[in-house]
Coordinates of C-alpha atoms in Angstrom, one line a residue:
M1 CA -13.0 11.5 1.3
A2 CA -13.7 7.9 0.3
H3 CA -17.2 6.7 -0.2
S4 CA -18.4 4.8 2.9
K5 CA -20.9 2.0 3.2
S6 CA -23.5 1.8 5.9
S7 CA -21.9 0.5 9.1
F8 CA -24.5 -2.3 9.2
Q9 CA -23.5 -3.3 5.7
S10 CA -19.9 -3.2 6.9
F11 CA -20.8 -5.5 9.8
A12 CA -22.7 -7.9 7.5
R13 CA -19.6 -8.0 5.3
L14 CA -17.3 -8.6 8.4
F15 CA -19.7 -11.3 9.7
S16 CA -19.8 -13.0 6.3
Y17 CA -16.0 -13.0 6.1
T18 CA -15.5 -14.8 9.5
K19 CA -17.6 -17.9 8.7
K20 CA -15.2 -20.3 10.5
H21 CA -15.7 -18.4 13.8
R22 CA -19.5 -18.5 13.5
R23 CA -19.8 -21.0 16.4
D24 CA -17.7 -18.8 18.7
F25 CA -19.8 -15.8 17.7
Y26 CA -23.0 -17.6 18.6
L27 CA -21.6 -19.0 21.9
G28 CA -20.3 -15.5 22.8
S29 CA -23.8 -14.1 22.1
L30 CA -25.5 -16.8 24.1
F31 CA -23.1 -16.2 27.1
S32 CA -23.8 -12.4 26.8
F33 CA -27.5 -13.0 26.8
L34 CA -27.5 -15.4 29.8
N35 CA -25.2 -13.1 31.7
K36 CA -27.6 -10.1 31.3
A37 CA -30.6 -12.3 32.1
F38 CA -29.0 -13.3 35.4
D39 CA -27.9 -9.7 35.9
I40 CA -31.5 -8.5 35.7
A41 CA -32.9 -11.2 38.0
P42 CA -31.8 -9.7 41.4
E43 CA -34.0 -6.6 40.7
I44 CA -37.0 -8.9 40.4
L45 CA -36.0 -10.7 43.7
I46 CA -35.7 -7.3 45.4
G47 CA -39.3 -6.5 44.4
I48 CA -40.4 -9.9 45.7
A49 CA -38.5 -9.3 49.0
I50 CA -40.4 -6.0 49.4
D51 CA -43.6 -7.9 48.7
V52 CA -42.7 -10.5 51.4
V53 CA -42.0 -7.8 54.0
A54 CA -45.2 -5.9 53.1
N55 CA -47.7 -8.8 52.7
Q56 CA -46.0 -11.6 54.6
E57 CA -48.4 -14.7 54.4
K58 CA -50.3 -13.0 51.5
S59 CA -47.2 -12.4 49.5
F60 CA -46.5 -13.6 45.9
L61 CA -44.3 -16.4 47.2
A62 CA -46.9 -17.6 49.6
R63 CA -49.1 -18.6 46.6
W64 CA -46.3 -21.0 45.6
G65 CA -46.5 -22.9 48.9
V66 CA -43.8 -21.1 51.0
E67 CA -46.1 -19.3 53.5
E68 CA -43.8 -18.5 56.4
P69 CA -42.1 -15.1 55.8
G70 CA -38.8 -16.2 57.3
H71 CA -38.7 -19.2 54.9
Q72 CA -39.5 -16.9 52.0
L73 CA -36.5 -14.7 52.8
I74 CA -34.2 -17.7 53.1
L75 CA -35.5 -19.0 49.7
L76 CA -34.8 -15.5 48.2
S77 CA -31.3 -15.5 49.7
V78 CA -30.6 -19.0 48.1
L79 CA -32.0 -17.8 44.8
T80 CA -29.9 -14.7 45.0
L81 CA -26.7 -16.7 45.6
L82 CA -27.4 -19.0 42.7
I83 CA -28.2 -16.1 40.4
W84 CA -25.0 -14.3 41.3
M85 CA -23.0 -17.5 40.8
C86 CA -24.6 -18.0 37.3
E87 CA -24.1 -14.4 36.4
S88 CA -20.4 -14.6 37.4
L89 CA -20.0 -17.9 35.5
F90 CA -21.4 -16.5 32.3
E91 CA -19.5 -13.3 32.7
Y92 CA -16.3 -15.4 32.8
L93 CA -17.4 -17.4 29.8
L94 CA -18.4 -14.4 27.7
L95 CA -15.1 -12.6 28.4
L96 CA -13.2 -15.7 27.6
K97 CA -15.2 -16.2 24.3
W98 CA -15.3 -12.6 23.1
R99 CA -11.7 -11.8 24.0
G100 CA -10.5 -15.1 22.5
L101 CA -12.4 -14.3 19.3
A102 CA -11.0 -10.8 19.2
Q103 CA -7.4 -12.1 19.5
S104 CA -8.0 -14.9 16.9
L105 CA -9.5 -12.5 14.4
Q106 CA -6.8 -9.9 15.0
H107 CA -4.1 -12.5 14.3
E108 CA -5.9 -13.9 11.3
F109 CA -6.7 -10.5 9.7
R110 CA -3.2 -9.3 10.2
T111 CA -1.5 -12.3 8.8
E112 CA -4.0 -12.8 5.9
A113 CA -3.9 -9.1 5.0
Y114 CA 0.0 -9.1 5.1
D115 CA 0.1 -12.4 3.0
H116 CA -2.3 -10.9 0.5
L117 CA -0.2 -7.7 0.4
Q118 CA 2.9 -9.6 -0.5
R119 CA 1.0 -11.1 -3.5
L120 CA -0.3 -7.8 -4.9
D121 CA 1.2 -6.3 -8.1
M122 CA 4.0 -3.9 -7.7
S123 CA 1.9 -1.3 -9.4
F124 CA -0.4 -1.4 -6.3
F125 CA 2.4 0.1 -4.2
E126 CA 3.1 2.9 -6.5
D127 CA 0.0 4.8 -5.5
R128 CA 0.0 4.0 -1.8
S129 CA 2.1 5.1 1.1
T130 CA 4.0 2.7 3.4
G131 CA 2.6 4.4 6.5
G132 CA -1.0 4.1 5.2
L133 CA -0.6 0.4 4.6
V134 CA 1.0 0.0 8.1
S135 CA -1.9 1.9 9.6
I136 CA -4.4 -0.7 8.1
L137 CA -2.3 -3.7 9.2
N138 CA -1.9 -2.3 12.7
D139 CA -4.2 0.5 13.8
D140 CA -7.3 -0.7 11.9
I141 CA -7.0 -4.3 13.0
N142 CA -6.4 -3.1 16.6
Q143 CA -9.6 -1.1 16.4
L144 CA -11.5 -4.2 15.4
E145 CA -10.1 -6.0 18.3
R146 CA -11.2 -3.3 20.7
F147 CA -14.8 -3.5 19.5
L148 CA -14.9 -7.3 19.7
N149 CA -13.3 -7.2 23.2
G150 CA -16.1 -5.2 24.7
G151 CA -18.4 -3.4 22.2
M152 CA -20.1 -6.5 20.8
N153 CA -21.0 -7.7 24.3
S154 CA -22.4 -4.3 25.1
L155 CA -24.6 -4.2 22.1
I156 CA -26.0 -7.7 22.8
Q157 CA -26.7 -6.9 26.4
V158 CA -28.5 -3.7 25.6
F159 CA -30.9 -5.6 23.3
T160 CA -31.2 -8.4 25.8
S161 CA -32.3 -5.9 28.5
V162 CA -35.0 -4.5 26.2
I163 CA -36.4 -7.9 25.4
L164 CA -36.4 -9.4 28.9
I165 CA -37.4 -6.3 30.8
G166 CA -40.0 -5.6 28.2
A167 CA -41.5 -9.1 28.8
V168 CA -41.6 -8.5 32.6
F169 CA -43.2 -5.1 32.2
F170 CA -45.9 -6.3 29.9
A171 CA -46.6 -9.3 32.2
L172 CA -47.0 -7.1 35.3
A173 CA -48.4 -3.8 34.1
P174 CA -49.0 -3.4 30.3
S175 CA -50.3 0.2 30.7
I176 CA -47.1 1.3 32.4
A177 CA -45.0 -0.7 29.9
I178 CA -46.2 1.4 27.0
F179 CA -45.1 4.7 28.6
A180 CA -41.9 3.2 30.0
F181 CA -40.9 2.0 26.5
L182 CA -41.8 5.2 24.7
P183 CA -38.2 6.6 24.9
I184 CA -36.8 3.5 23.2
P185 CA -37.9 4.4 19.7
V186 CA -36.4 7.9 20.3
I187 CA -33.1 6.3 21.4
L188 CA -33.0 3.9 18.5
W189 CA -33.8 6.6 16.0
G190 CA -31.0 8.7 17.6
A191 CA -28.6 5.7 17.3
F192 CA -29.4 5.2 13.6
Y193 CA -29.4 8.9 12.8
F194 CA -26.1 9.5 14.5
Q195 CA -24.7 6.3 13.0
K196 CA -25.5 7.5 9.5
R197 CA -23.9 10.9 10.1
A198 CA -20.9 9.4 11.9
A199 CA -20.0 6.6 9.5
P200 CA -18.3 8.8 6.8
L201 CA -16.7 10.9 9.5
Y202 CA -15.0 7.9 11.1
L203 CA -13.9 6.6 7.7
D204 CA -12.2 10.0 7.2
V205 CA -10.6 9.7 10.7
R206 CA -9.1 6.4 9.7
E207 CA -7.7 7.8 6.5
K208 CA -6.2 10.8 8.3
A209 CA -4.6 8.4 10.8
G210 CA -3.1 6.6 7.8
Q211 CA -1.7 9.9 6.4
I212 CA 0.0 10.9 9.6
G213 CA 1.4 7.3 10.0
S214 CA 2.8 7.6 6.5
R215 CA 4.4 11.0 7.3
L216 CA 6.0 9.7 10.5
A217 CA 7.3 6.5 8.8
N218 CA 8.8 8.4 5.9
N219 CA 10.4 11.0 8.2
I220 CA 12.0 8.4 10.5
S221 CA 13.4 6.6 7.5
G222 CA 14.7 9.8 6.1
M223 CA 16.1 11.3 9.3
A224 CA 19.6 11.7 7.9
T225 CA 18.4 13.6 4.8
I226 CA 16.2 15.9 7.0
R227 CA 19.1 16.7 9.2
S228 CA 21.6 17.2 6.3
F229 CA 19.2 19.8 4.8
T230 CA 18.5 21.3 8.3
S231 CA 14.8 20.8 7.6
E232 CA 13.8 19.7 11.1
Q233 CA 11.5 22.7 11.6
I234 CA 9.8 22.3 8.2
E235 CA 9.1 18.6 8.8
S236 CA 7.9 19.4 12.4
K237 CA 5.4 21.8 10.8
K238 CA 4.3 19.2 8.3
V239 CA 3.8 16.6 11.1
A240 CA 1.9 19.3 13.2
N241 CA -0.3 20.0 10.2
D242 CA -1.1 16.4 9.6
S243 CA -1.7 15.9 13.3
M244 CA -4.0 19.0 13.3
T245 CA -5.9 17.6 10.3
Y246 CA -6.4 14.3 12.2
L247 CA -7.5 16.2 15.3
Q248 CA -10.1 18.3 13.3
S249 CA -11.4 15.1 11.7
N250 CA -11.7 13.5 15.1
K251 CA -13.4 16.6 16.5
E252 CA -16.1 16.4 13.8
A253 CA -16.8 12.8 14.6
I254 CA -16.8 13.5 18.3
K255 CA -19.1 16.4 17.9
V256 CA -21.7 14.2 16.3
S257 CA -21.3 11.2 18.7
S258 CA -21.3 13.5 21.8
A259 CA -24.7 15.0 20.9
F260 CA -26.2 11.5 21.2
N261 CA -25.6 11.1 25.0
P262 CA -27.7 14.0 26.2
L263 CA -30.6 12.9 23.9
I264 CA -30.6 9.4 25.5
R265 CA -30.4 10.8 29.1
M266 CA -33.5 13.0 28.5
A267 CA -35.4 10.0 27.0
V268 CA -34.3 7.8 30.0
L269 CA -35.6 10.5 32.4
M270 CA -39.0 10.6 30.7
G271 CA -39.4 6.8 30.9
F272 CA -38.4 6.7 34.5
I273 CA -40.8 9.5 35.5
A274 CA -43.6 7.7 33.7
T275 CA -43.0 4.5 35.6
F276 CA -42.4 6.3 38.9
I277 CA -45.7 8.3 38.8
M278 CA -48.1 5.9 37.0
G279 CA -46.9 2.9 38.9
G280 CA -47.0 4.7 42.2
Q281 CA -50.6 5.8 41.6
M282 CA -51.6 2.3 40.7
A283 CA -50.0 0.9 43.9
L284 CA -51.8 3.5 46.0
R285 CA -55.1 2.5 44.5
G286 CA -54.3 -1.1 45.2
E287 CA -54.2 -1.9 41.5
L288 CA -50.6 -2.9 41.6
N289 CA -48.7 -5.1 44.1
V290 CA -46.2 -2.8 46.0
G291 CA -43.5 -5.4 45.4
F292 CA -44.2 -5.4 41.7
Y293 CA -44.1 -1.6 41.8
G294 CA -40.6 -1.9 43.2
V295 CA -39.6 -4.3 40.5
L296 CA -40.9 -1.9 37.8
V297 CA -39.0 1.1 39.2
F298 CA -35.8 -0.9 39.5
L299 CA -36.1 -2.4 36.1
T300 CA -36.9 0.9 34.4
Q301 CA -33.4 2.0 35.5
R302 CA -31.9 -1.3 34.4
L303 CA -33.7 -1.0 31.1
L304 CA -33.1 2.6 30.2
W305 CA -29.9 3.6 32.0
P306 CA -27.6 1.2 30.2
L307 CA -28.8 2.9 27.0
T308 CA -26.8 6.0 28.0
G309 CA -23.7 3.9 27.3
L310 CA -25.0 3.1 23.8
A311 CA -23.4 6.3 22.6
D312 CA -19.9 5.1 23.5
T313 CA -20.7 1.6 22.0
V314 CA -22.0 3.2 18.8
D315 CA -18.9 5.3 18.7
L316 CA -16.7 2.2 19.1
F317 CA -18.9 0.3 16.5
E318 CA -18.5 3.1 13.9
R319 CA -14.7 3.3 14.3
A320 CA -14.5 -0.5 14.1
M321 CA -16.7 -0.8 11.0
A322 CA -14.6 2.0 9.2
S323 CA -11.5 -0.1 10.1
A324 CA -13.2 -3.3 8.9
D325 CA -13.9 -1.8 5.5
R326 CA -10.3 -0.7 5.1
V327 CA -8.9 -4.1 6.1
L328 CA -11.4 -6.1 3.9
D329 CA -10.9 -3.7 1.0
L330 CA -7.1 -4.5 1.2
I331 CA -7.8 -8.3 1.4
K332 CA -10.2 -8.1 -1.5
T333 CA -7.8 -6.2 -3.8
P334 CA -7.5 -8.5 -6.8
V335 CA -4.2 -10.3 -7.4
N336 CA -3.3 -10.3 -11.1
L337 CA 0.4 -11.1 -11.8
E338 CA 1.1 -13.1 -8.6
S339 CA -1.5 -15.8 -9.1
T340 CA -0.3 -19.4 -8.7
K341 CA 0.4 -21.4 -11.8
A342 CA 1.7 -24.8 -12.7
V343 CA 5.4 -25.4 -12.1
R344 CA 7.4 -25.3 -15.3
D345 CA 10.6 -27.1 -16.3
F346 CA 13.2 -24.5 -17.3
D347 CA 15.9 -25.5 -19.8
H348 CA 18.7 -23.0 -18.9
T349 CA 20.7 -24.1 -22.0
K350 CA 18.2 -22.0 -24.0
G351 CA 19.0 -18.7 -22.3
I352 CA 16.6 -15.7 -22.2
E353 CA 14.9 -13.8 -25.0
F354 CA 13.0 -10.5 -25.0
S355 CA 10.8 -10.4 -28.1
H356 CA 9.1 -7.3 -29.5
L357 CA 8.5 -6.1 -25.9
D358 CA 6.4 -3.0 -25.2
F359 CA 5.5 -1.6 -21.8
A360 CA 3.6 1.4 -20.5
Y361 CA 2.6 2.2 -16.9
S362 CA -1.1 2.3 -15.9
N363 CA -1.0 6.1 -16.4
G364 CA -0.3 5.6 -20.1
V365 CA 3.4 6.7 -20.0
Q366 CA 5.3 4.5 -22.6
V367 CA 8.6 3.1 -21.2
L368 CA 9.6 0.4 -23.7
K369 CA 9.0 0.1 -27.4
D370 CA 9.8 -3.0 -29.5
I371 CA 12.6 -4.3 -27.3
N372 CA 14.5 -7.3 -28.7
I373 CA 17.3 -8.6 -26.6
R374 CA 18.8 -12.1 -26.5
V375 CA 20.8 -13.4 -23.6
P376 CA 22.6 -16.7 -24.5
A377 CA 23.0 -19.3 -21.7
G378 CA 26.1 -18.9 -19.6
K379 CA 26.9 -15.5 -21.2
T380 CA 26.9 -12.0 -19.8
V381 CA 24.8 -9.4 -21.5
A382 CA 24.8 -5.7 -20.6
I383 CA 22.0 -3.2 -21.0
V384 CA 23.3 0.4 -20.9
G385 CA 21.9 3.8 -21.7
P386 CA 21.1 7.2 -20.2
T387 CA 19.2 7.6 -17.0
G388 CA 15.5 7.1 -17.5
S389 CA 15.9 5.2 -20.8
G390 CA 14.0 2.1 -19.4
K391 CA 16.9 -0.3 -19.0
S392 CA 15.9 -1.3 -15.4
T393 CA 12.3 -1.8 -16.5
V394 CA 13.5 -4.7 -18.7
T395 CA 14.6 -6.7 -15.7
K396 CA 11.4 -5.8 -13.7
L397 CA 9.4 -7.4 -16.5
L398 CA 11.7 -10.5 -16.4
L399 CA 11.1 -10.8 -12.6
G400 CA 7.3 -10.6 -13.2
F401 CA 6.9 -7.4 -11.3
Y402 CA 4.9 -6.0 -14.2
K403 CA 3.2 -7.4 -17.3
P404 CA 4.3 -6.4 -20.8
S405 CA 1.8 -4.4 -22.8
S406 CA 2.8 -6.6 -25.8
G407 CA 5.5 -9.0 -26.8
K408 CA 6.8 -11.8 -24.7
I409 CA 9.8 -13.0 -22.7
L410 CA 11.2 -16.5 -23.1
F411 CA 13.0 -17.8 -20.0
G412 CA 14.6 -21.2 -20.2
G413 CA 12.4 -22.1 -23.1
Q414 CA 9.2 -21.0 -21.3
D415 CA 7.0 -18.0 -21.9
T416 CA 7.1 -16.1 -18.5
A417 CA 3.4 -15.2 -19.0
D418 CA 2.6 -18.9 -18.3
C419 CA 5.0 -19.2 -15.3
D420 CA 4.3 -18.9 -11.7
P421 CA 6.2 -15.7 -10.6
Q422 CA 7.6 -17.4 -7.5
D423 CA 8.8 -20.3 -9.5
L424 CA 10.4 -17.9 -12.0
R425 CA 12.1 -15.8 -9.3
S426 CA 13.5 -18.8 -7.6
Q427 CA 15.7 -19.2 -10.7
I428 CA 17.0 -15.6 -10.6
G429 CA 19.4 -13.8 -8.2
L430 CA 19.2 -10.0 -8.1
V431 CA 21.8 -7.6 -6.9
S432 CA 20.6 -4.0 -7.2
Q433 CA 22.0 -0.6 -6.3
D434 CA 19.3 -0.2 -3.6
V435 CA 20.5 -2.9 -1.2
F436 CA 17.8 -3.9 1.3
L437 CA 19.2 -5.6 4.5
F438 CA 17.0 -6.6 7.4
H439 CA 17.5 -5.8 11.0
G440 CA 19.4 -8.8 12.3
S441 CA 22.9 -10.3 12.1
I442 CA 25.1 -10.5 9.0
Y443 CA 24.6 -14.3 9.1
E444 CA 20.8 -14.0 8.9
N445 CA 21.0 -11.5 6.0
I446 CA 23.4 -13.7 3.9
A447 CA 21.2 -16.8 4.6
Y448 CA 18.0 -14.8 3.9
G449 CA 17.2 -16.4 0.6
S450 CA 18.5 -19.9 1.6
P451 CA 16.6 -21.0 4.7
G452 CA 18.5 -23.8 6.5
A453 CA 21.9 -23.0 5.0
S454 CA 24.8 -24.2 7.1
R455 CA 27.2 -21.8 8.8
D456 CA 30.0 -23.2 6.6
A457 CA 28.0 -22.4 3.4
V458 CA 27.4 -18.9 4.6
L459 CA 31.1 -18.4 5.4
E460 CA 32.0 -19.7 1.9
A461 CA 29.5 -17.3 0.2
A462 CA 30.9 -14.4 2.3
R463 CA 34.5 -15.3 1.2
K464 CA 33.5 -15.5 -2.5
A465 CA 31.9 -12.1 -2.2
H466 CA 35.0 -10.7 -0.6
A467 CA 32.9 -9.8 2.5
M468 CA 35.1 -11.7 5.1
E469 CA 37.7 -8.9 4.8
F470 CA 35.5 -6.6 6.9
I471 CA 33.3 -9.2 8.7
E472 CA 36.4 -10.7 10.4
K473 CA 37.2 -7.2 11.8
L474 CA 33.8 -6.9 13.5
P475 CA 33.6 -7.8 17.2
E476 CA 30.9 -10.4 16.7
G477 CA 31.9 -11.5 13.2
L478 CA 29.0 -13.1 11.3
D479 CA 26.7 -12.6 14.3
T480 CA 27.2 -8.8 14.3
L481 CA 23.8 -6.9 14.3
I482 CA 23.7 -4.4 11.5
G483 CA 20.7 -2.3 12.4
E484 CA 17.6 -1.4 10.4
R485 CA 18.4 -1.5 6.6
G486 CA 22.0 -2.3 7.5
Q487 CA 22.7 1.3 8.7
K488 CA 25.8 0.2 10.7
L489 CA 27.6 -0.8 7.5
S490 CA 29.0 1.2 4.6
G491 CA 27.5 1.1 1.1
G492 CA 30.2 -1.2 -0.2
Q493 CA 29.8 -3.5 2.8
R494 CA 26.1 -3.7 2.3
Q495 CA 26.6 -4.5 -1.4
R496 CA 29.0 -7.3 -0.7
I497 CA 26.6 -8.9 1.8
S498 CA 23.9 -8.7 -0.9
I499 CA 26.3 -10.4 -3.4
A500 CA 27.1 -13.1 -0.8
R501 CA 23.3 -13.6 -0.4
V502 CA 23.0 -14.3 -4.1
I503 CA 26.1 -16.6 -4.3
L504 CA 24.5 -18.7 -1.4
K505 CA 21.2 -18.9 -3.3
N506 CA 23.2 -20.2 -6.3
P507 CA 20.6 -19.3 -9.0
P508 CA 21.3 -20.2 -12.7
V509 CA 20.5 -16.6 -13.8
L510 CA 21.9 -13.4 -12.3
I511 CA 20.7 -9.8 -12.7
L512 CA 23.1 -7.0 -11.7
D513 CA 21.2 -3.7 -11.6
E514 CA 23.6 -0.8 -11.2
A515 CA 25.3 -2.9 -8.6
T516 CA 28.4 -0.6 -8.3
S517 CA 26.8 2.8 -9.1
A518 CA 26.8 4.1 -5.5
V519 CA 30.3 3.2 -4.4
D520 CA 33.8 4.7 -4.8
N521 CA 36.4 3.5 -7.2
E522 CA 38.3 1.5 -4.6
T523 CA 35.2 -0.2 -3.3
E524 CA 34.1 -0.8 -6.9
A525 CA 37.2 -2.8 -7.6
V526 CA 36.5 -5.1 -4.6
I527 CA 32.8 -5.5 -5.7
Q528 CA 33.8 -6.2 -9.3
A529 CA 36.0 -9.0 -8.0
S530 CA 33.1 -10.5 -6.0
L531 CA 30.8 -10.1 -9.0
A532 CA 33.2 -11.9 -11.2
E533 CA 33.0 -14.8 -8.8
A534 CA 29.2 -14.6 -8.6
T535 CA 28.8 -14.6 -12.4
K536 CA 30.9 -17.7 -13.1
G537 CA 28.9 -20.2 -15.1
R538 CA 25.7 -18.2 -14.9
T539 CA 23.5 -16.4 -17.4
T540 CA 23.9 -12.8 -16.4
I541 CA 22.2 -9.5 -17.3
V542 CA 24.1 -6.4 -16.2
I543 CA 22.2 -3.1 -16.0
A544 CA 24.7 -0.3 -15.9
H545 CA 25.1 3.5 -16.2
R546 CA 28.9 3.3 -15.6
L547 CA 30.2 1.8 -18.8
S548 CA 33.6 0.8 -17.3
T549 CA 31.8 -2.1 -15.5
V550 CA 30.5 -3.7 -18.8
T551 CA 33.6 -3.7 -21.0
Q552 CA 34.0 -7.5 -20.6
A553 CA 30.4 -8.4 -21.4
D554 CA 29.8 -10.8 -24.3
N555 CA 27.2 -8.4 -25.8
I556 CA 26.0 -4.9 -25.0
Y557 CA 22.6 -3.4 -25.8
V558 CA 22.3 0.3 -25.8
V559 CA 18.8 1.5 -24.8
A560 CA 17.6 5.1 -25.4
Q561 CA 14.1 6.5 -25.2
G562 CA 12.6 3.1 -24.6
G563 CA 14.2 1.3 -27.6
V564 CA 17.3 -0.6 -28.5
V565 CA 19.4 1.7 -30.7
E566 CA 22.5 -0.5 -31.1
S567 CA 24.2 -3.6 -29.9
G568 CA 27.6 -5.4 -30.0
T569 CA 30.8 -5.9 -28.0
H570 CA 32.6 -3.1 -26.3
Q571 CA 35.1 -2.8 -29.2
E572 CA 32.4 -3.1 -31.9
L573 CA 30.3 -0.3 -30.3
L574 CA 33.3 2.0 -30.0
Q575 CA 34.1 1.5 -33.6
N576 CA 30.5 2.3 -34.6
R577 CA 31.0 5.7 -33.0
K578 CA 27.3 6.1 -32.2
M579 CA 25.5 6.5 -28.9
Y580 CA 27.7 4.1 -27.0
F581 CA 30.8 5.9 -28.2
Q582 CA 29.3 9.2 -27.1
L583 CA 28.5 7.8 -23.6
W584 CA 32.0 6.3 -23.4
T585 CA 33.8 9.6 -24.3
A586 CA 31.4 11.9 -22.4
P587 CA 33.2 13.7 -19.5
L588 CA 32.4 12.4 -16.0

C-alpha cells in the first residue's frame, strides 16, 4: 500500500494548486457562512416569541420600544420572512458557487491530467496499467467533484454553527455554555482520530478501484482471446477476486468511519441533557429568561445534531483527499523527453545517422550496443534480424520515445537530443504492425494526422494506398464507421488505412515497422504495392523480420543481440553467407 499524506496536507496541496479559483472558493465559503447564519436565526426568534407570549409588555422586545405584544409578534413574523428569504438566497448562491467550482475543477483536472499524461515518457507507461490511469482520470476526479459539490459546504457550515451558536450561548448563559460545549472536543478528537486511521485505508480503496478498472479494461479489449481459449470462467474468477479485494478494502475503511457516528451521538446527547437540565433549573429559579431557555434548548440541537453528519462528511473528505493525491501525483510526474525546445531547421538532404548508439531500459537490461547505421537521403534502408534483437528499438529512439544511454542520432543535420520531440515527429510517418485506428469513420482515420485535409486529398491518399478497392464496396464508403480499434475491418484493410494516413501526412521520412508481418501473402502483395507508392522520394527505414520484403532496399543492416553484425545489399549479404544468408535460407 502506498504511503499516504495526512488528509489535511492533501487539502493544503489541493488548495495551493487551485490558486486561480481562490476567489470562487472564498465567495462559496462566505455564502455557506451566511446561509448557516440565517438558518440558525429562526431558533432565536422562536425563543423571543416564547418570551413575548410569557412576559408580554415585559418581554425582551419591549425593551427595544415595541411594547404591544401583538406588534411584537408582527415584527417577529416580518423578521422571520426576511430571514427565510436571505437563507434561501444564500443557499441558491452557495449551491451555484460550489457546484460551479466543482464542475470547473473537474474539467480542468481531467484535461490537465490528460494533457500531462500525453507528454510523459513512454517508460512511464511500461509500469502502469491502462485501467489504473483511467481510474485516476475518471473515478478519482469524480470523487473530488462529489466532495466540492456538497462536502465542502457541510464542513464550513458545521464550523459556522459552532462559532455563532457558541457566541449566543456565552452571551446568554456562560455557565451552561461550558457544559453544552464539552462534547465538541470529544467530537473533534474523534474526527481527527478517525481521519488519521481512515486516510491510508481510503488510499488503498482508490488503488484497489484502479486495479479492478485495469482488469475490466484489459478483459474487454481481449474478449476475443478470452473466448478463443474458453477462459471465461477463469477471467470471471479473477474479476470476482479483484472485486472481493476492493470490497474488503472498502469494508475496512467503512468499519473505521462507521464507529465515528455512535461516538458523536452519545456526545450530542450529553450536551443536550446538560443544557436541558441546567437551563431548566436556572429558568425555574428566575435566573434565566424562559424565552432564552427555549433559545438555548433549540440551539443545542442546532449546534450538536449536525455534527452527527460529520462522520459522512469526513468519510467523503477522506475519499476525496486520497483521490486528490493520486490526481496531483500524476500531474506532478516529471516530464523528461517531451519537454518543449526551440524549433530546428531540418536539412533532409543530409539523411539520418545513428552513431555509436547504446540503449538500456531503466531496469538495466541492455538492448542496443554501439549501433552505427547511416540512412542516406531519399534511400531505403532496412534493419533486419531475429525477434528480440533490438531492431524496433532503433526507430523508437529516432522518434524520441526513449533517450539513448550513449551515442547520438543525427536527423536532417540536427542532433535529436536538441530537438523538440513533436517537431521531430512531424517530419516522420510511421506504419507499424500494430495498427491503431480510432472509433469513427474511415475518412476520420485517414485524415487523423492531417487536420483540415480536403475530402479529395483523403480520397487520393486512399487510392495510392490501394484502399479504395475495399472502401468502394462498403455501404457508406469513406463515411463507414469501423468500430473501436477498427474491429470491423480485416488486418490488411486496417494496414492500408494506416498507409493512406501516412501518405496524406506526406512526411519526408518514413518508418515501416514490420508493416506486413501480420497479413497473408495475397494481402502482402497489395500492401507492398501501396508501400512502394508511399516510399517514393522519401528517406525510408524498414524494420522487417520477413526478408522477402527488403530485397529491394538500398542497404540492409543485420542486427543480432543488440549490435550490427553485417550490412550490404541483398545480393552482397547472400554472397557473404553469414547471418543474413542463414536467415534467408532458414525454413519458414
